[in-house]
mmCIF file of C-alpha atoms in Angstrom:
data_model
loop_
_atom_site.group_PDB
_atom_site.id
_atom_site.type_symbol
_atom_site.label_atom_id
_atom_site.label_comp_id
_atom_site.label_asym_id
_atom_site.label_seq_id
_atom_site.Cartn_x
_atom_site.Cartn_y
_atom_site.Cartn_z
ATOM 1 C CA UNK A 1 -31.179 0.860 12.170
ATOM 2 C CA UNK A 2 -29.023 -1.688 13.574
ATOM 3 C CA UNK A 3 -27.971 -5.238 12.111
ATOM 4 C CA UNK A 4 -29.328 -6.510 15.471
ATOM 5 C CA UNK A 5 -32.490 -4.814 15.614
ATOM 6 C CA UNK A 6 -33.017 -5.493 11.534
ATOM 7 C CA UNK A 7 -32.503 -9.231 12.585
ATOM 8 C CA UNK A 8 -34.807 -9.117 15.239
ATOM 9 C CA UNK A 9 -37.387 -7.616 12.942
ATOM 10 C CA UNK A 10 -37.205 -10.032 10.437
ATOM 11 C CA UNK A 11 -37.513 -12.802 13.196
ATOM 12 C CA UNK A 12 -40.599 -10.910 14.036
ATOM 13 C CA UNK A 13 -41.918 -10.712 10.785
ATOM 14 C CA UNK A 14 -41.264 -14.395 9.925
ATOM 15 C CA UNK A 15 -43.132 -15.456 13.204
ATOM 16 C CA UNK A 16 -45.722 -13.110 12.763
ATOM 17 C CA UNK A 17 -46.284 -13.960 8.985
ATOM 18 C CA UNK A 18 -45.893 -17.702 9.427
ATOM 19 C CA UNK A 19 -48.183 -18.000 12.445
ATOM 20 C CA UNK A 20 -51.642 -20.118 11.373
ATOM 21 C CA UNK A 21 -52.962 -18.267 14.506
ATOM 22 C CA UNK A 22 -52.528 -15.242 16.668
ATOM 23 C CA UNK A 23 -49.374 -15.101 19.195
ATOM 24 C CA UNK A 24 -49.458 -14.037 22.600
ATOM 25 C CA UNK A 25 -46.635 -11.382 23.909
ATOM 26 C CA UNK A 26 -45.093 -14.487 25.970
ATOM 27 C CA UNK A 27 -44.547 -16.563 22.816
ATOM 28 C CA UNK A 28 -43.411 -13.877 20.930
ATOM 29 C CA UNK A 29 -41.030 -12.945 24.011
ATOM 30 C CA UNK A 30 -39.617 -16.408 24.452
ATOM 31 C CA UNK A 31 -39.699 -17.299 20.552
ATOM 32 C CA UNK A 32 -38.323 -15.005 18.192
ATOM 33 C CA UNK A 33 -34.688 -14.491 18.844
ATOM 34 C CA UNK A 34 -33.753 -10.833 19.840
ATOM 35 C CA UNK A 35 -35.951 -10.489 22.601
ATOM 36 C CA UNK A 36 -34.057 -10.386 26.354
ATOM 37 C CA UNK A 37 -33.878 -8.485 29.218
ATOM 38 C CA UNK A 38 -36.345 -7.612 31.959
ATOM 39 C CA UNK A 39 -40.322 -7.976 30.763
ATOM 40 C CA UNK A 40 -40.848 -4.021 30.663
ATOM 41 C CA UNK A 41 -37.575 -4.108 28.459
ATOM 42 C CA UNK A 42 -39.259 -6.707 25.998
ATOM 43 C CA UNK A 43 -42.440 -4.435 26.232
ATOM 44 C CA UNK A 44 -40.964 -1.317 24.835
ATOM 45 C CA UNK A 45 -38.904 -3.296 22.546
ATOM 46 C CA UNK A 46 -41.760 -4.843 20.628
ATOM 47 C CA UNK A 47 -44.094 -1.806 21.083
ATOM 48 C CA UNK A 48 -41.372 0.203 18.704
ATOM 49 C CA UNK A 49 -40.799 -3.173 16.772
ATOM 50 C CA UNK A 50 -44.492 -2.698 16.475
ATOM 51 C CA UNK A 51 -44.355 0.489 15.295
ATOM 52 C CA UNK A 52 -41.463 -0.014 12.924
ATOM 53 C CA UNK A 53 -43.311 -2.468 10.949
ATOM 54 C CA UNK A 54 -46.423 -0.501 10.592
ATOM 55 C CA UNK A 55 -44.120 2.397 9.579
ATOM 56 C CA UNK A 56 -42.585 -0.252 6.552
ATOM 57 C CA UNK A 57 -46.200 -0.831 5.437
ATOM 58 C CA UNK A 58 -46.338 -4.382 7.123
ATOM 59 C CA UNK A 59 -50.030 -4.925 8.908
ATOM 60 C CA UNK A 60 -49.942 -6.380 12.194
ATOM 61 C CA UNK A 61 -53.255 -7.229 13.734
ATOM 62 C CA UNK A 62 -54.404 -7.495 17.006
ATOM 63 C CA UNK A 63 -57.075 -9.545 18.227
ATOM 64 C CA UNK A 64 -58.491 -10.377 21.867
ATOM 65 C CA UNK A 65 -57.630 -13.766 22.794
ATOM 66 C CA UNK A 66 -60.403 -14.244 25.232
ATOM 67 C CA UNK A 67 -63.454 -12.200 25.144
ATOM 68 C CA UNK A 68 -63.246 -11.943 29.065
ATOM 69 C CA UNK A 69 -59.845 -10.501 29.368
ATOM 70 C CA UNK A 70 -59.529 -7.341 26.396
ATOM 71 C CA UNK A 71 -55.674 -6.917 27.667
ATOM 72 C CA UNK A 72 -54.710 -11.055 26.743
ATOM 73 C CA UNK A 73 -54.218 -10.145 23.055
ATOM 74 C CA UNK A 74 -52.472 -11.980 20.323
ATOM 75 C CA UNK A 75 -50.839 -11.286 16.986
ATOM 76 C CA UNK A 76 -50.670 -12.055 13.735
ATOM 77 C CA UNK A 77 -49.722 -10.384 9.744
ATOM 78 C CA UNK A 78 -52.152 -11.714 7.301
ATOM 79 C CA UNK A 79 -50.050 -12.938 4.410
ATOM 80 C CA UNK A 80 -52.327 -11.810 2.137
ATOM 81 C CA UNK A 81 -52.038 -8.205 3.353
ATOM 82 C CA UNK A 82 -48.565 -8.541 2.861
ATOM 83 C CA UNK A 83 -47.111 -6.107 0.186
ATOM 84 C CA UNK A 84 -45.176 -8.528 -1.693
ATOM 85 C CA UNK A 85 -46.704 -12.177 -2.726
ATOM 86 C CA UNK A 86 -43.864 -14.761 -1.939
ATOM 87 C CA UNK A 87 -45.524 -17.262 -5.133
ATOM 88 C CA UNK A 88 -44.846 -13.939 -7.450
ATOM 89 C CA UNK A 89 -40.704 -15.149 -6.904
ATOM 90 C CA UNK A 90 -38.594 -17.714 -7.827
ATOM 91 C CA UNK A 91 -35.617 -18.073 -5.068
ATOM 92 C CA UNK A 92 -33.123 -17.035 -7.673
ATOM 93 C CA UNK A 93 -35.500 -13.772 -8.368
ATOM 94 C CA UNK A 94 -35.645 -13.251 -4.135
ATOM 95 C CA UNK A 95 -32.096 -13.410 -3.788
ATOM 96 C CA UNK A 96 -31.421 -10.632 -6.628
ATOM 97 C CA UNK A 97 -33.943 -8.318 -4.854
ATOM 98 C CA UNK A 98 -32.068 -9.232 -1.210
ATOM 99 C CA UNK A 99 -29.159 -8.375 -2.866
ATOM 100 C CA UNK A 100 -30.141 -5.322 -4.555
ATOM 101 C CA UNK A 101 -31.591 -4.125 -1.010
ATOM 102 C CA UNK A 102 -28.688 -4.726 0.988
ATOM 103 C CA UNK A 103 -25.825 -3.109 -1.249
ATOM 104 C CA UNK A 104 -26.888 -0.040 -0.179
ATOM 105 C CA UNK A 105 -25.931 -0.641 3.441
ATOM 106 C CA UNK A 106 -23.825 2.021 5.098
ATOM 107 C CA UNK A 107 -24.664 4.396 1.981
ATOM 108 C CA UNK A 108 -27.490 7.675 2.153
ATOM 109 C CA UNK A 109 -30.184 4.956 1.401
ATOM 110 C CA UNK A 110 -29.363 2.779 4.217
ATOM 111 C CA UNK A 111 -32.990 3.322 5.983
ATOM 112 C CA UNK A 112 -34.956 2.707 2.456
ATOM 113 C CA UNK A 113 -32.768 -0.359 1.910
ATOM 114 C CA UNK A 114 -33.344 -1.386 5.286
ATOM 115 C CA UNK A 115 -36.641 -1.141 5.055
ATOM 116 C CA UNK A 116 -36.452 -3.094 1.564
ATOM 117 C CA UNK A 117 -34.464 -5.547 2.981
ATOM 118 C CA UNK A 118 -36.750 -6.445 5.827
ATOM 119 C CA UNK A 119 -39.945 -6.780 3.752
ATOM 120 C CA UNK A 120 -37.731 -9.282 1.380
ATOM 121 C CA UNK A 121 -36.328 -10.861 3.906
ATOM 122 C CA UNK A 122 -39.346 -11.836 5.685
ATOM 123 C CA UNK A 123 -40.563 -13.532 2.227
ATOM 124 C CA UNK A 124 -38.404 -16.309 2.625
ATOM 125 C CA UNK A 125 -36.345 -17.401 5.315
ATOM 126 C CA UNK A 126 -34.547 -20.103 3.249
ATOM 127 C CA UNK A 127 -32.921 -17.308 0.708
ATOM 128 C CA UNK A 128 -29.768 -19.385 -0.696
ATOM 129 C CA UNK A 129 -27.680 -16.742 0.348
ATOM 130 C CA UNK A 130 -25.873 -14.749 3.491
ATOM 131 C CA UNK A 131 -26.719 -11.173 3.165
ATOM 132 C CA UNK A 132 -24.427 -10.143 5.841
ATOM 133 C CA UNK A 133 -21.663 -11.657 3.417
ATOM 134 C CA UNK A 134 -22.652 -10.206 0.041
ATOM 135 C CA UNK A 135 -20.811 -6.721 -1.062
ATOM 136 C CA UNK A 136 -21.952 -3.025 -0.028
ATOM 137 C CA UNK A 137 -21.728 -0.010 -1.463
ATOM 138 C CA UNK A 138 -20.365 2.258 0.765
ATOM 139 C CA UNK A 139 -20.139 6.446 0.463
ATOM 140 C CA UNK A 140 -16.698 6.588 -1.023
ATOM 141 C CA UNK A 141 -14.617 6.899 -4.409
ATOM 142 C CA UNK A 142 -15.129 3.250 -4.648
ATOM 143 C CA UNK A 143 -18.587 3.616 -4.518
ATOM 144 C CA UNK A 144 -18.855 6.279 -7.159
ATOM 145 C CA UNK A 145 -16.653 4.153 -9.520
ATOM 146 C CA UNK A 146 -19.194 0.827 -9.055
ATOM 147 C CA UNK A 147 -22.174 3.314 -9.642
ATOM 148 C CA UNK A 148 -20.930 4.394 -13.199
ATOM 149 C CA UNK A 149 -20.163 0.900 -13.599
ATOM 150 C CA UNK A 150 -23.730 0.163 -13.224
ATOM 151 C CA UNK A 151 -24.929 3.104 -15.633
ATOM 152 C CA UNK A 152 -22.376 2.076 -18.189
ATOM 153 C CA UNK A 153 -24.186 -1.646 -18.076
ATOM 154 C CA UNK A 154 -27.723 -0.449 -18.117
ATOM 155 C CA UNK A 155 -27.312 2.552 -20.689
ATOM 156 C CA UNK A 156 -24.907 0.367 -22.765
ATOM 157 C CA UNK A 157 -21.561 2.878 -22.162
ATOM 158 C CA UNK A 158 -17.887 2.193 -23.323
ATOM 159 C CA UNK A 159 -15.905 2.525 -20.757
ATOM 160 C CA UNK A 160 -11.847 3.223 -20.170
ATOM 161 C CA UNK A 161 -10.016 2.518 -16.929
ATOM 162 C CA UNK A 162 -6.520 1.239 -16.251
ATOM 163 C CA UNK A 163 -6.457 -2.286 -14.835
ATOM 164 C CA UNK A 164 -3.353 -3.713 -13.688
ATOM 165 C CA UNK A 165 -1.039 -1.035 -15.599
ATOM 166 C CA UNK A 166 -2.834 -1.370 -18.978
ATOM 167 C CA UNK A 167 -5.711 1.057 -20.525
ATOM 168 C CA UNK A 168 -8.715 -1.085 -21.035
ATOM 169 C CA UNK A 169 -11.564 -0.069 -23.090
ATOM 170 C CA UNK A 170 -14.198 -2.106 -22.814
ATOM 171 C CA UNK A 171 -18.517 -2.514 -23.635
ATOM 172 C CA UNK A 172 -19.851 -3.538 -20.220
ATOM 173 C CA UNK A 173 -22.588 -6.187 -20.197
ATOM 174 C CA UNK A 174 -23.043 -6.927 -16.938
ATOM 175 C CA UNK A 175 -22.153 -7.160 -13.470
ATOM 176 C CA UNK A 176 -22.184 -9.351 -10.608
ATOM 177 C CA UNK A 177 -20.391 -11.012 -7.140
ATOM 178 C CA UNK A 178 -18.491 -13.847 -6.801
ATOM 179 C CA UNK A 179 -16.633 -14.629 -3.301
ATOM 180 C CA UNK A 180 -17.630 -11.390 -1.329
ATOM 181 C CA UNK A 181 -16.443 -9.148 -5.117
ATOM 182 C CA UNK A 182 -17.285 -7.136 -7.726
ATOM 183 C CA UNK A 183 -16.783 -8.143 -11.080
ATOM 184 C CA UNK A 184 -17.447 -6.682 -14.308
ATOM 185 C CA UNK A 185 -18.099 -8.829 -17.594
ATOM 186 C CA UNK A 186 -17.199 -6.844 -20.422
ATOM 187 C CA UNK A 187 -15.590 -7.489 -23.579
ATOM 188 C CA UNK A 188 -12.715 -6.271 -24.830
ATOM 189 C CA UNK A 189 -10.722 -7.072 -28.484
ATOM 190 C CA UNK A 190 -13.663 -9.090 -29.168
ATOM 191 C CA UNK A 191 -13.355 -11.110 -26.149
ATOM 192 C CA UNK A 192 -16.072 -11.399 -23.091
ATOM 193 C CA UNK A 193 -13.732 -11.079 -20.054
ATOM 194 C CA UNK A 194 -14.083 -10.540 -16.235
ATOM 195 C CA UNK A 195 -12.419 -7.386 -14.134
ATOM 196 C CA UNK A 196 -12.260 -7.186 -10.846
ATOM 197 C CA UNK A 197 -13.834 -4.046 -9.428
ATOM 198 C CA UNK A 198 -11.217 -3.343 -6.651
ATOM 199 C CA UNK A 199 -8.565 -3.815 -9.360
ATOM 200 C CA UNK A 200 -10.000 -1.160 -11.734
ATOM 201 C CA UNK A 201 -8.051 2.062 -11.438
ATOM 202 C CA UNK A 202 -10.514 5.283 -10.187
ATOM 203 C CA UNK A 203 -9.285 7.379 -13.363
ATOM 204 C CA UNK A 204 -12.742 5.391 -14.808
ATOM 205 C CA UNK A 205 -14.330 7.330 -17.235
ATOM 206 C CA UNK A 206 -17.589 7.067 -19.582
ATOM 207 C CA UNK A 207 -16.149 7.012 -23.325
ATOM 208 C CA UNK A 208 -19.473 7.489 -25.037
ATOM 209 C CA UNK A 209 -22.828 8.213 -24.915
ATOM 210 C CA UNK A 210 -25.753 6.144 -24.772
ATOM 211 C CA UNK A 211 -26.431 2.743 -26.603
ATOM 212 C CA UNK A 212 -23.097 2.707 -28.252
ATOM 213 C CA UNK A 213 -23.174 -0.998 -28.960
ATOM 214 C CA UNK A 214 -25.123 -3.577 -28.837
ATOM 215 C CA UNK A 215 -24.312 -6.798 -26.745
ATOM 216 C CA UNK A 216 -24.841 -9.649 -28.331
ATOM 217 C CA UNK A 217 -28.228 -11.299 -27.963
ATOM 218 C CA UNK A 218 -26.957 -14.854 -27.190
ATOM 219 C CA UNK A 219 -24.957 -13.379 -24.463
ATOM 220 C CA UNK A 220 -26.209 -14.024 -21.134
ATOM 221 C CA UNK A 221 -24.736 -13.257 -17.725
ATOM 222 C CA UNK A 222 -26.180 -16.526 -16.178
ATOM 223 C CA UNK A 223 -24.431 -18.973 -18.316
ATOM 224 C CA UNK A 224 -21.042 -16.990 -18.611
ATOM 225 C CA UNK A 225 -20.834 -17.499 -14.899
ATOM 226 C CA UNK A 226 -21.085 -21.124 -15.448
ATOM 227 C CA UNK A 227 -18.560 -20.867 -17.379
ATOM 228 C CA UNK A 228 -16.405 -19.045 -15.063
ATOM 229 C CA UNK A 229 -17.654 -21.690 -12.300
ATOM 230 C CA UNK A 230 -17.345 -24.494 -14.547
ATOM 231 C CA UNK A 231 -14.102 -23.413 -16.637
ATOM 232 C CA UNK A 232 -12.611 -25.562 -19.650
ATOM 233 C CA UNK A 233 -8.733 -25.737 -19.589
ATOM 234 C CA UNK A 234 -6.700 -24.173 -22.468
ATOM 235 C CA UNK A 235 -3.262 -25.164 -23.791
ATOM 236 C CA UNK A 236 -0.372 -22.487 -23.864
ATOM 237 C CA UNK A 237 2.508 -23.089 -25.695
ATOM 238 C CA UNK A 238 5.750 -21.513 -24.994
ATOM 239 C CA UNK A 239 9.573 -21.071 -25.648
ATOM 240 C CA UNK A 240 11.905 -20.812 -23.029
ATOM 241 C CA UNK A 241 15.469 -20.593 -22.471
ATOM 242 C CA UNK A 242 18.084 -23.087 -21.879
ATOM 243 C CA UNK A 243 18.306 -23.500 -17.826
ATOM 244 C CA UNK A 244 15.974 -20.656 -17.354
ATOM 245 C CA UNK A 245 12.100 -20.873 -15.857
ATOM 246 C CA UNK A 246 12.875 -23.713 -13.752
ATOM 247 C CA UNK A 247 9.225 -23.181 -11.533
ATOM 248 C CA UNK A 248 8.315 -23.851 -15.366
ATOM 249 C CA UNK A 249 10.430 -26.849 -15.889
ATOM 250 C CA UNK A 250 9.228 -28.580 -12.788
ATOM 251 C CA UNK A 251 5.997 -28.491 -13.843
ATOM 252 C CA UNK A 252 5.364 -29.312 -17.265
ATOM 253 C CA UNK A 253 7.013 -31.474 -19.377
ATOM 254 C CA UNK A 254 9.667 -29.996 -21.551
ATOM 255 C CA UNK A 255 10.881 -30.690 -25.257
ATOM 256 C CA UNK A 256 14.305 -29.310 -27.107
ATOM 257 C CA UNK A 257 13.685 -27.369 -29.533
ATOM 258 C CA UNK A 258 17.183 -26.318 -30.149
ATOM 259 C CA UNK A 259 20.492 -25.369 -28.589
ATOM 260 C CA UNK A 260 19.016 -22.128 -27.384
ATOM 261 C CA UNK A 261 15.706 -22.774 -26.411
ATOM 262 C CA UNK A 262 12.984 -25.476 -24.945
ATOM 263 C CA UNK A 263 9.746 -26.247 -25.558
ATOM 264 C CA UNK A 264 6.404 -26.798 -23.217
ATOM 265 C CA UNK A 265 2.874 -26.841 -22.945
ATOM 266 C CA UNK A 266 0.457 -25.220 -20.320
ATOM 267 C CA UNK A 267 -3.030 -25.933 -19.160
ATOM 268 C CA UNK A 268 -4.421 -23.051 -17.564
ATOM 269 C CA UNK A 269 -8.197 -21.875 -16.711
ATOM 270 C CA UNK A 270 -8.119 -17.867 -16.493
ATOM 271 C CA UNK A 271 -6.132 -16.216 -19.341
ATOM 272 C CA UNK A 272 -5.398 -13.028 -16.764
ATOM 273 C CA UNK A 273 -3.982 -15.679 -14.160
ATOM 274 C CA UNK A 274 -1.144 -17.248 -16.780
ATOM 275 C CA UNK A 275 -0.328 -13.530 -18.280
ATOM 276 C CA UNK A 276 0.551 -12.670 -14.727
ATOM 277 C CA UNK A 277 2.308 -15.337 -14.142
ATOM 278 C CA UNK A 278 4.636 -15.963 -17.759
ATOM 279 C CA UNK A 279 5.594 -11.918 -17.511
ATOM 280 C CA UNK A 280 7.911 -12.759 -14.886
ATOM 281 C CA UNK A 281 10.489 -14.598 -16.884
ATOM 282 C CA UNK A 282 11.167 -11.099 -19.455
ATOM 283 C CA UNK A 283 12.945 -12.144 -22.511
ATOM 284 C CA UNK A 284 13.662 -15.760 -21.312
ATOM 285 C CA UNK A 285 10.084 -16.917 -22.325
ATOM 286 C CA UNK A 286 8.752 -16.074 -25.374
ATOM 287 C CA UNK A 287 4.975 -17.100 -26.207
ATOM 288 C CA UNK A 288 3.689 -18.896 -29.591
ATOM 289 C CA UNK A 289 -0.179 -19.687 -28.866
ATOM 290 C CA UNK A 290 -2.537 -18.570 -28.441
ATOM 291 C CA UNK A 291 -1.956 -15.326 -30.008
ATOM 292 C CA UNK A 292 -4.278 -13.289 -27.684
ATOM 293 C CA UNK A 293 -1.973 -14.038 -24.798
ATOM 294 C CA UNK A 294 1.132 -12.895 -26.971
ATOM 295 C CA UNK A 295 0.094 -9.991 -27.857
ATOM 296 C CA UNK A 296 -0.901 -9.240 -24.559
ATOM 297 C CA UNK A 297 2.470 -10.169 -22.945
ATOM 298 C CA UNK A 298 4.383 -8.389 -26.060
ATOM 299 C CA UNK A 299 2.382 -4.938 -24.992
ATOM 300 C CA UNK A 300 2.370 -5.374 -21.045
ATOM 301 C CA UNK A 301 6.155 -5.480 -21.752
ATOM 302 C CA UNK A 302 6.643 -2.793 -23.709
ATOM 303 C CA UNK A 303 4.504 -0.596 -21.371
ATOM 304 C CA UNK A 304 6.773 -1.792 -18.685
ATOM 305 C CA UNK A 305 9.897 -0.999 -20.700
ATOM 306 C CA UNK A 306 8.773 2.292 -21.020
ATOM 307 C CA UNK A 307 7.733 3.531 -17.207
#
């Protein structure tokens, strides 16, 4: 099924579902966006629209307009024939189901999640989202890495995968999109952090069998994303050379320590984001707090010392 016939569906749907009485062809025709082209065109297309949306389990009826003229006939879905209730839904709840419909797109289940999609859809035209926008899953090695993602998460499966040239070994607890992405929350060295799907090598592998740990009760996926979208700013501090790491110099203010070596401080959000960044300077920056992000930067360096 097409994007623009699925769109013109759920314009269909939405008209048909919202209607407080029965609509004629014509308003149909010059109403619901998707409809152009010669009159017997827009016949056939809304006979097979017709069709379509019996064939999802969606009701149409059909009622004589005027008891005189059997062929002037409108139309209208009953909402309370409808297979899902709209009140049984909060919009946050809608979205998740949208979402869960559509990544499927372009996969083997594209016609069921179609079909999913539509019915969803049509409960809501004001879903805080854009569909079109969100991630797919796709029939590819990508694909087959985000699905074992997903089992990991559900089944509660350590998993190992390299992610920007270090072995990770992680307890998934969740999973979610941010900015058209996958990302994985899982924690690692006791720490809840977030991986970016594209970034995680395809050597992924399962590392245990079911329930191998427990996630933590208090931890919930909603409110570590506000933390992510609402981060608090940590303090660095670090050692660099004499005239070395000016980028560094420029931007922070910068104590003597010594004749060898200077002092600074350095607010930063995402822990991954500074690591990145300090490994650049090698042996002419050397990192005293936190400890998490000098131990990391003491093994990424020895890894790369060694390739």
């Amino acid at each position: 099924m097409s994007d623009q016939k699925t769109e013109r569906l759920i314009n269909l749907t939405l008209a048909l579902l919202s209607s407080k009485r029965y609509l004629t062809k014509s308003e149909i025709f010059n109403n619901v966006a998707g409809y152009s082209g010669s009159p017997e065109t827009m016949e056939r297309m809304f006979e097979r629209d017709k069709d379509e949306l019996r064939n999802l389990g969606i009701r149409i009826e059909v009622r004589a307009l005027d008891p005189l003229f059997e062929d002037d006939q409108g139309y209208l879905i009953d909402s309370d024939t409808f297979q899902i209730n709209p009140n049984d839904f909060s919009q946050e709840e809608i979205f998740l189901l949208t979402m869960a419909a559509n990544l499927w797109h372009g996969s083997a289940l594209q016609k069921d999640s179609k079909a999913a999609l539509l019915k969803i859809q049509s409960l809501d035209g004001l879903v805080a989202t854009n569909t079109v926008a969100s991630p797919v899953i796709e029939d590819n090695e990508d694909s087959k890495k985000l699905l074992l993602i997903f089992d990991a998460v559900q089944r509660f499966i350590t998993l190992e995968f390299e992610y920007k040239g270090t072995i990770r070994q992680v307890e998934p607890y969740g999973i979610y999109t941010r900015r058209g992405f996958w990302y994985l929350a899982a924690q690692e060295n006791d720490i809840v952090k977030s991986f970016k799907v594209v970034r995680i090598g395809q050597q992924i592998r399962a590392t245990s069998k079911a329930q191998a740990f427990d996630k933590p009760s208090e931890f919930k996926l909603s409110a570590f994303l506000e933390d992510i979208n609402s981060p608090t700013t940590s303090k660095a501090e670090v050692r660099i050379r004499k005239n070395q790491a000016l980028a560094l110099r420029k931007r922070h203010k910068v104590e003597e320590v010594d004749s060898e070596w200077d002092k600074l401080f350095i607010d930063y959000i995402f822990e991954e984001d500074l690591i990145e960044s300090l490994l650049w300077y090698g042996s002419n920056l050397v990192v005293i707090s936190p400890t998490s992000i000098r131990n990391q930067i003491v093994n990424r360096a020895k890894g790369l010392m060694n390739v």
